[in-house]
mmCIF file with all atom_site columns, C-alpha atoms in Angstrom:
data_model
loop_
_atom_site.group_PDB
_atom_site.id
_atom_site.type_symbol
_atom_site.label_atom_id
_atom_site.label_alt_id
_atom_site.label_comp_id
_atom_site.label_asym_id
_atom_site.label_entity_id
_atom_site.label_seq_id
_atom_site.pdbx_PDB_ins_code
_atom_site.Cartn_x
_atom_site.Cartn_y
_atom_site.Cartn_z
_atom_site.occupancy
_atom_site.B_iso_or_equiv
_atom_site.pdbx_formal_charge
_atom_site.auth_seq_id
_atom_site.auth_comp_id
_atom_site.auth_asym_id
_atom_site.auth_atom_id
_atom_site.pdbx_PDB_model_num
ATOM 1   C CA . MET P 1 1   ? -32.028 2.691   -13.167 1.00 52.00 ? 908  MET P CA 1
ATOM 2   C CA . ILE P 1 2   ? -28.534 0.443   -14.124 1.00 48.00 ? 909  ILE P CA 1
ATOM 3   C CA . ARG P 1 3   ? -25.624 2.018   -15.192 1.00 53.00 ? 910  ARG P CA 1
ATOM 4   C CA . PRO P 1 4   ? -22.856 -0.058  -16.620 1.00 49.00 ? 911  PRO P CA 1
ATOM 5   C CA . GLN P 1 5   ? -19.947 2.397   -15.855 1.00 73.00 ? 912  GLN P CA 1
ATOM 6   C CA . ALA P 1 6   ? -19.140 2.127   -12.130 1.00 91.00 ? 913  ALA P CA 1
ATOM 7   C CA . LEU P 1 7   ? -17.431 5.004   -10.728 1.00 94.00 ? 914  LEU P CA 1
ATOM 8   C CA . PRO P 1 8   ? -18.193 7.656   -13.417 1.00 93.00 ? 915  PRO P CA 1
ATOM 9   C CA . SER P 1 9   ? -21.836 6.483   -12.753 1.00 94.00 ? 916  SER P CA 1
ATOM 10  C CA . ALA P 1 10  ? -21.818 6.745   -8.610  1.00 96.00 ? 917  ALA P CA 1
ATOM 11  C CA . LEU P 1 11  ? -20.187 9.722   -9.354  1.00 96.00 ? 918  LEU P CA 1
ATOM 12  C CA . ALA P 1 12  ? -22.766 11.647  -11.257 1.00 96.00 ? 919  ALA P CA 1
ATOM 13  C CA . ALA P 1 13  ? -25.327 10.245  -8.549  1.00 97.00 ? 920  ALA P CA 1
ATOM 14  C CA . VAL P 1 14  ? -23.534 11.802  -5.903  1.00 98.00 ? 921  VAL P CA 1
ATOM 15  C CA . HIS P 1 15  ? -23.102 14.978  -7.791  1.00 98.00 ? 922  HIS P CA 1
ATOM 16  C CA . THR P 1 16  ? -26.677 15.125  -7.913  1.00 97.00 ? 923  THR P CA 1
ATOM 17  C CA . LEU P 1 17  ? -27.514 13.944  -4.347  1.00 98.00 ? 924  LEU P CA 1
ATOM 18  C CA . LEU P 1 18  ? -25.321 17.110  -3.365  1.00 98.00 ? 925  LEU P CA 1
ATOM 19  C CA . ALA P 1 19  ? -26.678 19.563  -5.467  1.00 97.00 ? 926  ALA P CA 1
ATOM 20  C CA . ASP P 1 20  ? -30.137 18.976  -3.525  1.00 92.00 ? 927  ASP P CA 1
ATOM 21  C CA . ARG P 1 21  ? -29.166 18.028  -0.171  1.00 93.00 ? 928  ARG P CA 1
ATOM 22  C CA . PRO P 1 22  ? -27.058 20.983  2.228   1.00 93.00 ? 929  PRO P CA 1
ATOM 23  C CA . GLY P 1 23  ? -24.676 19.708  4.879   1.00 95.00 ? 930  GLY P CA 1
ATOM 24  C CA . ARG P 1 24  ? -23.317 15.825  5.038   1.00 98.00 ? 931  ARG P CA 1
ATOM 25  C CA . VAL P 1 25  ? -24.847 13.081  3.290   1.00 98.00 ? 932  VAL P CA 1
ATOM 26  C CA . ILE P 1 26  ? -24.186 9.350   3.504   1.00 99.00 ? 933  ILE P CA 1
ATOM 27  C CA . VAL P 1 27  ? -23.464 7.424   0.518   1.00 99.00 ? 934  VAL P CA 1
ATOM 28  C CA . GLY P 1 28  ? -24.261 3.542   1.063   1.00 99.00 ? 935  GLY P CA 1
ATOM 29  C CA . LEU P 1 29  ? -22.608 1.019   -1.461  1.00 99.00 ? 936  LEU P CA 1
ATOM 30  C CA . ALA P 1 30  ? -24.013 -2.379  -1.359  1.00 98.00 ? 937  ALA P CA 1
ATOM 31  C CA . GLY P 1 31  ? -23.189 -5.647  -3.201  1.00 96.00 ? 938  GLY P CA 1
ATOM 32  C CA . PRO P 1 32  ? -22.404 -9.454  -3.246  1.00 94.00 ? 939  PRO P CA 1
ATOM 33  C CA . PRO P 1 33  ? -18.382 -10.253 -1.780  1.00 92.00 ? 940  PRO P CA 1
ATOM 34  C CA . ALA P 1 34  ? -15.716 -9.866  -4.114  1.00 89.00 ? 941  ALA P CA 1
ATOM 35  C CA . ALA P 1 35  ? -17.928 -6.964  -6.362  1.00 94.00 ? 942  ALA P CA 1
ATOM 36  C CA . GLY P 1 36  ? -15.567 -4.579  -6.018  1.00 93.00 ? 943  GLY P CA 1
ATOM 37  C CA . LYS P 1 37  ? -17.280 -2.547  -3.319  1.00 96.00 ? 944  LYS P CA 1
ATOM 38  C CA . SER P 1 38  ? -14.549 -1.295  -1.154  1.00 94.00 ? 945  SER P CA 1
ATOM 39  C CA . THR P 1 39  ? -12.123 -0.342  -4.334  1.00 93.00 ? 946  THR P CA 1
ATOM 40  C CA . LEU P 1 40  ? -15.136 1.634   -5.504  1.00 96.00 ? 947  LEU P CA 1
ATOM 41  C CA . ALA P 1 41  ? -15.683 3.068   -2.067  1.00 97.00 ? 948  ALA P CA 1
ATOM 42  C CA . THR P 1 42  ? -12.234 4.577   -1.915  1.00 96.00 ? 949  THR P CA 1
ATOM 43  C CA . ALA P 1 43  ? -11.946 5.701   -5.623  1.00 96.00 ? 950  ALA P CA 1
ATOM 44  C CA . LEU P 1 44  ? -15.525 7.165   -5.018  1.00 97.00 ? 951  LEU P CA 1
ATOM 45  C CA . ALA P 1 45  ? -14.559 9.415   -1.721  1.00 98.00 ? 952  ALA P CA 1
ATOM 46  C CA . SER P 1 46  ? -10.859 10.163  -3.837  1.00 97.00 ? 953  SER P CA 1
ATOM 47  C CA . ALA P 1 47  ? -12.742 11.752  -6.684  1.00 97.00 ? 954  ALA P CA 1
ATOM 48  C CA . LEU P 1 48  ? -15.200 13.536  -4.826  1.00 98.00 ? 955  LEU P CA 1
ATOM 49  C CA . THR P 1 49  ? -12.506 15.247  -2.433  1.00 98.00 ? 956  THR P CA 1
ATOM 50  C CA . ASP P 1 50  ? -10.583 15.569  -5.507  1.00 98.00 ? 957  ASP P CA 1
ATOM 51  C CA . GLY P 1 51  ? -13.302 17.453  -6.598  1.00 98.00 ? 958  GLY P CA 1
ATOM 52  C CA . GLY P 1 52  ? -13.810 19.633  -3.797  1.00 98.00 ? 959  GLY P CA 1
ATOM 53  C CA . ASP P 1 53  ? -16.324 17.503  -1.765  1.00 98.00 ? 960  ASP P CA 1
ATOM 54  C CA . ALA P 1 54  ? -14.469 15.960  1.241   1.00 99.00 ? 961  ALA P CA 1
ATOM 55  C CA . ALA P 1 55  ? -15.311 12.200  1.567   1.00 99.00 ? 962  ALA P CA 1
ATOM 56  C CA . VAL P 1 56  ? -14.338 9.295   3.298   1.00 99.00 ? 963  VAL P CA 1
ATOM 57  C CA . ALA P 1 57  ? -14.868 5.510   2.810   1.00 99.00 ? 964  ALA P CA 1
ATOM 58  C CA . VAL P 1 58  ? -16.327 3.867   6.018   1.00 99.00 ? 965  VAL P CA 1
ATOM 59  C CA . PRO P 1 59  ? -16.623 0.064   5.692   1.00 99.00 ? 966  PRO P CA 1
ATOM 60  C CA . MET P 1 60  ? -18.601 -2.152  7.051   1.00 99.00 ? 967  MET P CA 1
ATOM 61  C CA . ASP P 1 61  ? -16.314 -4.994  7.135   1.00 98.00 ? 968  ASP P CA 1
ATOM 62  C CA . GLY P 1 62  ? -14.963 -2.949  10.461  1.00 98.00 ? 969  GLY P CA 1
ATOM 63  C CA . PHE P 1 63  ? -18.087 -4.365  12.796  1.00 99.00 ? 970  PHE P CA 1
ATOM 64  C CA . HIS P 1 64  ? -16.718 -8.384  11.685  1.00 98.00 ? 971  HIS P CA 1
ATOM 65  C CA . LEU P 1 65  ? -16.996 -9.901  15.195  1.00 99.00 ? 972  LEU P CA 1
ATOM 66  C CA . ALA P 1 66  ? -13.734 -10.874 16.350  1.00 98.00 ? 973  ALA P CA 1
ATOM 67  C CA . ASN P 1 67  ? -12.210 -14.325 15.212  1.00 98.00 ? 974  ASN P CA 1
ATOM 68  C CA . ALA P 1 68  ? -12.054 -15.442 18.889  1.00 98.00 ? 975  ALA P CA 1
ATOM 69  C CA . GLU P 1 69  ? -15.938 -14.554 19.187  1.00 98.00 ? 976  GLU P CA 1
ATOM 70  C CA . LEU P 1 70  ? -16.598 -16.073 16.319  1.00 98.00 ? 977  LEU P CA 1
ATOM 71  C CA . ALA P 1 71  ? -15.456 -18.949 17.523  1.00 98.00 ? 978  ALA P CA 1
ATOM 72  C CA . ARG P 1 72  ? -16.636 -19.144 20.745  1.00 98.00 ? 979  ARG P CA 1
ATOM 73  C CA . LEU P 1 73  ? -19.941 -18.665 19.037  1.00 98.00 ? 980  LEU P CA 1
ATOM 74  C CA . GLY P 1 74  ? -19.695 -21.553 16.587  1.00 98.00 ? 981  GLY P CA 1
ATOM 75  C CA . LEU P 1 75  ? -19.615 -19.220 13.923  1.00 97.00 ? 982  LEU P CA 1
ATOM 76  C CA . ALA P 1 76  ? -16.129 -19.351 12.350  1.00 94.00 ? 983  ALA P CA 1
ATOM 77  C CA . ASP P 1 77  ? -17.108 -21.526 9.379   1.00 90.00 ? 984  ASP P CA 1
ATOM 78  C CA . ARG P 1 78  ? -19.821 -18.691 8.663   1.00 93.00 ? 985  ARG P CA 1
ATOM 79  C CA . LYS P 1 79  ? -17.991 -15.370 8.807   1.00 93.00 ? 986  LYS P CA 1
ATOM 80  C CA . GLY P 1 80  ? -19.474 -13.081 6.619   1.00 94.00 ? 987  GLY P CA 1
ATOM 81  C CA . ALA P 1 81  ? -22.787 -13.717 7.284   1.00 95.00 ? 988  ALA P CA 1
ATOM 82  C CA . PRO P 1 82  ? -25.156 -11.132 8.859   1.00 97.00 ? 989  PRO P CA 1
ATOM 83  C CA . GLU P 1 83  ? -24.706 -12.742 12.206  1.00 98.00 ? 990  GLU P CA 1
ATOM 84  C CA . THR P 1 84  ? -21.042 -12.812 12.253  1.00 98.00 ? 991  THR P CA 1
ATOM 85  C CA . PHE P 1 85  ? -21.225 -8.832  12.538  1.00 99.00 ? 992  PHE P CA 1
ATOM 86  C CA . ASP P 1 86  ? -21.926 -6.145  14.807  1.00 99.00 ? 993  ASP P CA 1
ATOM 87  C CA . ALA P 1 87  ? -24.880 -5.036  13.072  1.00 99.00 ? 994  ALA P CA 1
ATOM 88  C CA . THR P 1 88  ? -26.079 -2.900  15.898  1.00 99.00 ? 995  THR P CA 1
ATOM 89  C CA . GLY P 1 89  ? -22.642 -1.043  16.541  1.00 99.00 ? 996  GLY P CA 1
ATOM 90  C CA . PHE P 1 90  ? -22.747 -0.143  12.595  1.00 99.00 ? 997  PHE P CA 1
ATOM 91  C CA . ILE P 1 91  ? -25.965 1.471   13.068  1.00 99.00 ? 998  ILE P CA 1
ATOM 92  C CA . ASN P 1 92  ? -24.985 3.478   15.583  1.00 99.00 ? 999  ASN P CA 1
ATOM 93  C CA . LEU P 1 93  ? -22.018 4.635   13.833  1.00 99.00 ? 1000 LEU P CA 1
ATOM 94  C CA . LEU P 1 94  ? -23.851 5.972   10.940  1.00 99.00 ? 1001 LEU P CA 1
ATOM 95  C CA . ARG P 1 95  ? -26.315 7.710   13.449  1.00 98.00 ? 1002 ARG P CA 1
ATOM 96  C CA . ARG P 1 96  ? -23.334 9.265   14.851  1.00 98.00 ? 1003 ARG P CA 1
ATOM 97  C CA . LEU P 1 97  ? -22.572 10.411  11.536  1.00 98.00 ? 1004 LEU P CA 1
ATOM 98  C CA . ARG P 1 98  ? -25.609 11.737  10.187  1.00 96.00 ? 1005 ARG P CA 1
ATOM 99  C CA . ALA P 1 99  ? -25.448 13.886  13.378  1.00 94.00 ? 1006 ALA P CA 1
ATOM 100 C CA . ALA P 1 100 ? -22.232 15.270  12.130  1.00 83.00 ? 1007 ALA P CA 1
ATOM 101 C CA . GLU P 1 101 ? -20.743 15.716  15.423  1.00 90.00 ? 1008 GLU P CA 1
ATOM 102 C CA . PRO P 1 102 ? -18.556 18.905  16.147  1.00 95.00 ? 1009 PRO P CA 1
ATOM 103 C CA . THR P 1 103 ? -15.169 16.851  16.634  1.00 97.00 ? 1010 THR P CA 1
ATOM 104 C CA . PRO P 1 104 ? -13.936 13.655  14.474  1.00 98.00 ? 1011 PRO P CA 1
ATOM 105 C CA . VAL P 1 105 ? -15.322 10.500  14.663  1.00 98.00 ? 1012 VAL P CA 1
ATOM 106 C CA . TYR P 1 106 ? -13.324 7.193   14.895  1.00 99.00 ? 1013 TYR P CA 1
ATOM 107 C CA . ALA P 1 107 ? -15.016 4.215   12.539  1.00 99.00 ? 1014 ALA P CA 1
ATOM 108 C CA . PRO P 1 108 ? -13.029 0.648   12.646  1.00 99.00 ? 1015 PRO P CA 1
ATOM 109 C CA . THR P 1 109 ? -11.713 -1.006  9.349   1.00 98.00 ? 1016 THR P CA 1
ATOM 110 C CA . PHE P 1 110 ? -11.091 -4.043  8.614   1.00 97.00 ? 1017 PHE P CA 1
ATOM 111 C CA . SER P 1 111 ? -7.639  -5.883  7.748   1.00 96.00 ? 1018 SER P CA 1
ATOM 112 C CA . ARG P 1 112 ? -7.292  -8.546  5.117   1.00 89.00 ? 1019 ARG P CA 1
ATOM 113 C CA . GLN P 1 113 ? -3.727  -9.003  6.343   1.00 90.00 ? 1020 GLN P CA 1
ATOM 114 C CA . ILE P 1 114 ? -4.834  -10.425 9.371   1.00 94.00 ? 1021 ILE P CA 1
ATOM 115 C CA . ASN P 1 115 ? -8.426  -10.824 8.894   1.00 92.00 ? 1022 ASN P CA 1
ATOM 116 C CA . GLU P 1 116 ? -9.380  -8.914  11.921  1.00 97.00 ? 1023 GLU P CA 1
ATOM 117 C CA . SER P 1 117 ? -10.888 -5.704  12.646  1.00 98.00 ? 1024 SER P CA 1
ATOM 118 C CA . ILE P 1 118 ? -8.913  -2.635  14.166  1.00 98.00 ? 1025 ILE P CA 1
ATOM 119 C CA . GLY P 1 119 ? -10.717 -0.456  15.965  1.00 98.00 ? 1026 GLY P CA 1
ATOM 120 C CA . SER P 1 120 ? -10.809 3.676   15.559  1.00 98.00 ? 1027 SER P CA 1
ATOM 121 C CA . ALA P 1 121 ? -8.565  3.452   12.390  1.00 98.00 ? 1028 ALA P CA 1
ATOM 122 C CA . ILE P 1 122 ? -10.275 5.944   9.996   1.00 99.00 ? 1029 ILE P CA 1
ATOM 123 C CA . PRO P 1 123 ? -11.353 9.771   11.376  1.00 98.00 ? 1030 PRO P CA 1
ATOM 124 C CA . VAL P 1 124 ? -13.877 11.081  10.438  1.00 98.00 ? 1031 VAL P CA 1
ATOM 125 C CA . ALA P 1 125 ? -13.599 15.015  10.421  1.00 98.00 ? 1032 ALA P CA 1
ATOM 126 C CA . PRO P 1 126 ? -16.542 17.676  10.916  1.00 98.00 ? 1033 PRO P CA 1
ATOM 127 C CA . GLU P 1 127 ? -15.629 19.098  7.433   1.00 97.00 ? 1034 GLU P CA 1
ATOM 128 C CA . VAL P 1 128 ? -16.711 15.721  6.005   1.00 98.00 ? 1035 VAL P CA 1
ATOM 129 C CA . ARG P 1 129 ? -19.393 16.505  3.275   1.00 98.00 ? 1036 ARG P CA 1
ATOM 130 C CA . VAL P 1 130 ? -19.730 12.964  2.223   1.00 99.00 ? 1037 VAL P CA 1
ATOM 131 C CA . VAL P 1 131 ? -19.398 9.729   4.092   1.00 99.00 ? 1038 VAL P CA 1
ATOM 132 C CA . VAL P 1 132 ? -19.038 6.752   1.499   1.00 99.00 ? 1039 VAL P CA 1
ATOM 133 C CA . THR P 1 133 ? -20.258 3.064   3.385   1.00 99.00 ? 1040 THR P CA 1
ATOM 134 C CA . GLU P 1 134 ? -19.684 0.012   1.906   1.00 98.00 ? 1041 GLU P CA 1
ATOM 135 C CA . GLY P 1 135 ? -20.773 -3.826  3.000   1.00 98.00 ? 1042 GLY P CA 1
ATOM 136 C CA . ASN P 1 136 ? -22.566 -6.600  2.287   1.00 97.00 ? 1043 ASN P CA 1
ATOM 137 C CA . TYR P 1 137 ? -25.674 -6.253  3.872   1.00 98.00 ? 1044 TYR P CA 1
ATOM 138 C CA . LEU P 1 138 ? -26.588 -2.352  3.785   1.00 99.00 ? 1045 LEU P CA 1
ATOM 139 C CA . LEU P 1 139 ? -30.008 -3.216  1.476   1.00 99.00 ? 1046 LEU P CA 1
ATOM 140 C CA . LEU P 1 140 ? -30.786 -6.065  3.974   1.00 98.00 ? 1047 LEU P CA 1
ATOM 141 C CA . ASP P 1 141 ? -34.524 -5.681  5.247   1.00 97.00 ? 1048 ASP P CA 1
ATOM 142 C CA . THR P 1 142 ? -34.339 -8.068  8.052   1.00 98.00 ? 1049 THR P CA 1
ATOM 143 C CA . PRO P 1 143 ? -33.561 -6.271  11.814  1.00 98.00 ? 1050 PRO P CA 1
ATOM 144 C CA . PRO P 1 144 ? -31.718 -4.942  12.781  1.00 98.00 ? 1051 PRO P CA 1
ATOM 145 C CA . TRP P 1 145 ? -30.310 -4.241  9.537   1.00 99.00 ? 1052 TRP P CA 1
ATOM 146 C CA . HIS P 1 146 ? -33.715 -3.128  8.155   1.00 98.00 ? 1053 HIS P CA 1
ATOM 147 C CA . GLU P 1 147 ? -32.358 0.424   10.016  1.00 99.00 ? 1054 GLU P CA 1
ATOM 148 C CA . ILE P 1 148 ? -29.882 1.104   7.887   1.00 99.00 ? 1055 ILE P CA 1
ATOM 149 C CA . ARG P 1 149 ? -31.649 1.998   4.586   1.00 99.00 ? 1056 ARG P CA 1
ATOM 150 C CA . PRO P 1 150 ? -33.298 5.328   6.087   1.00 98.00 ? 1057 PRO P CA 1
ATOM 151 C CA . LEU P 1 151 ? -30.070 6.318   7.445   1.00 99.00 ? 1058 LEU P CA 1
ATOM 152 C CA . LEU P 1 152 ? -28.628 6.302   3.731   1.00 99.00 ? 1059 LEU P CA 1
ATOM 153 C CA . ASP P 1 153 ? -29.187 9.398   1.297   1.00 99.00 ? 1060 ASP P CA 1
ATOM 154 C CA . LEU P 1 154 ? -28.550 7.534   -1.662  1.00 99.00 ? 1061 LEU P CA 1
ATOM 155 C CA . ALA P 1 155 ? -27.964 3.435   -1.681  1.00 99.00 ? 1062 ALA P CA 1
ATOM 156 C CA . LEU P 1 156 ? -25.745 2.124   -4.818  1.00 98.00 ? 1063 LEU P CA 1
ATOM 157 C CA . TYR P 1 157 ? -25.854 -1.703  -5.390  1.00 98.00 ? 1064 TYR P CA 1
ATOM 158 C CA . LEU P 1 158 ? -22.436 -2.859  -7.354  1.00 97.00 ? 1065 LEU P CA 1
ATOM 159 C CA . ASP P 1 159 ? -23.044 -5.845  -9.773  1.00 94.00 ? 1066 ASP P CA 1
ATOM 160 C CA . ALA P 1 160 ? -20.178 -7.899  -10.979 1.00 88.00 ? 1067 ALA P CA 1
ATOM 161 C CA . PRO P 1 161 ? -20.274 -11.020 -13.278 1.00 84.00 ? 1068 PRO P CA 1
ATOM 162 C CA . HIS P 1 162 ? -20.353 -14.563 -10.998 1.00 77.00 ? 1069 HIS P CA 1
ATOM 163 C CA . SER P 1 163 ? -17.021 -15.294 -12.679 1.00 77.00 ? 1070 SER P CA 1
ATOM 164 C CA . THR P 1 164 ? -14.840 -12.143 -11.708 1.00 81.00 ? 1071 THR P CA 1
ATOM 165 C CA . ARG P 1 165 ? -16.217 -12.553 -8.380  1.00 81.00 ? 1072 ARG P CA 1
ATOM 166 C CA . HIS P 1 166 ? -15.599 -16.306 -7.589  1.00 71.00 ? 1073 HIS P CA 1
ATOM 167 C CA . SER P 1 167 ? -12.302 -16.034 -8.987  1.00 76.00 ? 1074 SER P CA 1
ATOM 168 C CA . ALA P 1 168 ? -11.372 -13.312 -6.362  1.00 74.00 ? 1075 ALA P CA 1
ATOM 169 C CA . LEU P 1 169 ? -12.969 -14.971 -3.638  1.00 74.00 ? 1076 LEU P CA 1
ATOM 170 C CA . VAL P 1 170 ? -10.574 -17.889 -4.293  1.00 73.00 ? 1077 VAL P CA 1
ATOM 171 C CA . ARG P 1 171 ? -7.986  -15.467 -4.251  1.00 82.00 ? 1078 ARG P CA 1
ATOM 172 C CA . ARG P 1 172 ? -8.925  -13.750 -0.999  1.00 75.00 ? 1079 ARG P CA 1
ATOM 173 C CA . GLN P 1 173 ? -8.874  -17.327 0.749   1.00 71.00 ? 1080 GLN P CA 1
ATOM 174 C CA . LEU P 1 174 ? -5.661  -18.272 -0.483  1.00 76.00 ? 1081 LEU P CA 1
ATOM 175 C CA . SER P 1 175 ? -3.678  -15.279 0.737   1.00 77.00 ? 1082 SER P CA 1
ATOM 176 C CA . ARG P 1 176 ? -5.273  -16.368 4.283   1.00 74.00 ? 1083 ARG P CA 1
ATOM 177 C CA . GLY P 1 177 ? -3.513  -19.501 3.463   1.00 75.00 ? 1084 GLY P CA 1
ATOM 178 C CA . LEU P 1 178 ? -6.061  -22.035 2.512   1.00 71.00 ? 1085 LEU P CA 1
ATOM 179 C CA . THR P 1 179 ? -5.094  -24.613 0.340   1.00 81.00 ? 1086 THR P CA 1
ATOM 180 C CA . LYS P 1 180 ? -7.053  -24.188 -3.098  1.00 77.00 ? 1087 LYS P CA 1
ATOM 181 C CA . ALA P 1 181 ? -9.347  -27.292 -2.445  1.00 77.00 ? 1088 ALA P CA 1
ATOM 182 C CA . ALA P 1 182 ? -9.939  -25.360 0.802   1.00 73.00 ? 1089 ALA P CA 1
ATOM 183 C CA . ALA P 1 183 ? -10.415 -21.704 -0.880  1.00 70.00 ? 1090 ALA P CA 1
ATOM 184 C CA . GLN P 1 184 ? -12.719 -23.081 -3.443  1.00 75.00 ? 1091 GLN P CA 1
ATOM 185 C CA . ALA P 1 185 ? -15.012 -24.999 -1.205  1.00 69.00 ? 1092 ALA P CA 1
ATOM 186 C CA . TRP P 1 186 ? -15.322 -21.637 0.940   1.00 66.00 ? 1093 TRP P CA 1
ATOM 187 C CA . ALA P 1 187 ? -16.218 -19.813 -1.988  1.00 60.00 ? 1094 ALA P CA 1
ATOM 188 C CA . GLY P 1 188 ? -19.044 -21.725 -3.384  1.00 63.00 ? 1095 GLY P CA 1
ATOM 189 C CA . GLY P 1 189 ? -19.981 -22.682 0.059   1.00 68.00 ? 1096 GLY P CA 1
ATOM 190 C CA . SER P 1 190 ? -20.040 -19.980 2.635   1.00 75.00 ? 1097 SER P CA 1
ATOM 191 C CA . ASP P 1 191 ? -19.508 -17.121 0.233   1.00 78.00 ? 1098 ASP P CA 1
ATOM 192 C CA . ALA P 1 192 ? -22.162 -18.319 -2.334  1.00 82.00 ? 1099 ALA P CA 1
ATOM 193 C CA . ALA P 1 193 ? -25.071 -18.064 0.151   1.00 85.00 ? 1100 ALA P CA 1
ATOM 194 C CA . ASN P 1 194 ? -24.219 -14.922 1.402   1.00 90.00 ? 1101 ASN P CA 1
ATOM 195 C CA . ALA P 1 195 ? -24.030 -13.525 -1.938  1.00 90.00 ? 1102 ALA P CA 1
ATOM 196 C CA . LYS P 1 196 ? -27.596 -15.206 -2.835  1.00 91.00 ? 1103 LYS P CA 1
ATOM 197 C CA . LEU P 1 197 ? -28.992 -13.342 0.171   1.00 95.00 ? 1104 LEU P CA 1
ATOM 198 C CA . ILE P 1 198 ? -27.403 -9.974  -0.659  1.00 96.00 ? 1105 ILE P CA 1
ATOM 199 C CA . GLU P 1 199 ? -28.543 -10.170 -4.127  1.00 95.00 ? 1106 GLU P CA 1
ATOM 200 C CA . SER P 1 200 ? -32.032 -10.657 -2.914  1.00 97.00 ? 1107 SER P CA 1
ATOM 201 C CA . THR P 1 201 ? -31.734 -7.157  -1.517  1.00 98.00 ? 1108 THR P CA 1
ATOM 202 C CA . ARG P 1 202 ? -30.791 -5.367  -5.133  1.00 96.00 ? 1109 ARG P CA 1
ATOM 203 C CA . ALA P 1 203 ? -34.244 -3.777  -5.415  1.00 97.00 ? 1110 ALA P CA 1
ATOM 204 C CA . ASN P 1 204 ? -33.630 -2.015  -2.399  1.00 98.00 ? 1111 ASN P CA 1
ATOM 205 C CA . ALA P 1 205 ? -31.134 0.087   -4.021  1.00 98.00 ? 1112 ALA P CA 1
ATOM 206 C CA . ASP P 1 206 ? -31.680 3.677   -6.068  1.00 98.00 ? 1113 ASP P CA 1
ATOM 207 C CA . GLU P 1 207 ? -29.220 2.794   -8.341  1.00 96.00 ? 1114 GLU P CA 1
ATOM 208 C CA . ILE P 1 208 ? -27.406 -0.542  -9.904  1.00 96.00 ? 1115 ILE P CA 1
ATOM 209 C CA . LEU P 1 209 ? -24.250 -0.342  -11.118 1.00 96.00 ? 1116 LEU P CA 1
ATOM 210 C CA . THR P 1 210 ? -22.521 -2.701  -13.006 1.00 90.00 ? 1117 THR P CA 1
ATOM 211 C CA . ARG P 1 211 ? -18.858 -3.816  -13.150 1.00 80.00 ? 1118 ARG P CA 1
ATOM 212 C CA . THR P 1 212 ? -17.245 -5.788  -16.107 1.00 66.00 ? 1119 THR P CA 1
#
């Protein structure tokens, strides 16, 4: 199913899920770089909490390998590709979140200001009903990423026009200090290659949302 209004559609899909599932649920939000996943995940968690269903957004980006480790591995110019994440660590976190442990579980986040992950930054309390996790590769079907989809109670895919995403990606790289030429090259190179891979996972979603 394709729905054109991202937040209302996502909210409706989660409410339908909650009506059928007791206990905690995990909602996954996938999509290409700069589609607006983080913004939508945060807005969705906030709307659910305001409506009485405690929710928290947990980004996959918290599992970026550190820049120093990427440099050691020779992957600095591939940051954002599947091999530049601690996929197993992310999967293990999702399993802990599904278990609904009696004490808070702490998840990492990612800071665009320092371009690094920050550990134990997001507390997920026992009373949280909905975990909204977002990231590029939630629907990837190659190991070890293929272990993620079965852990999601609902999988959403957020689409956005190429021009909108490209402009946002260039702005993102400019904010990190790259020249305009370097920012354009990154957006058209590494980010574009990642987007092509991510778009191939679209069919693995329960619902596709579109951002205009």
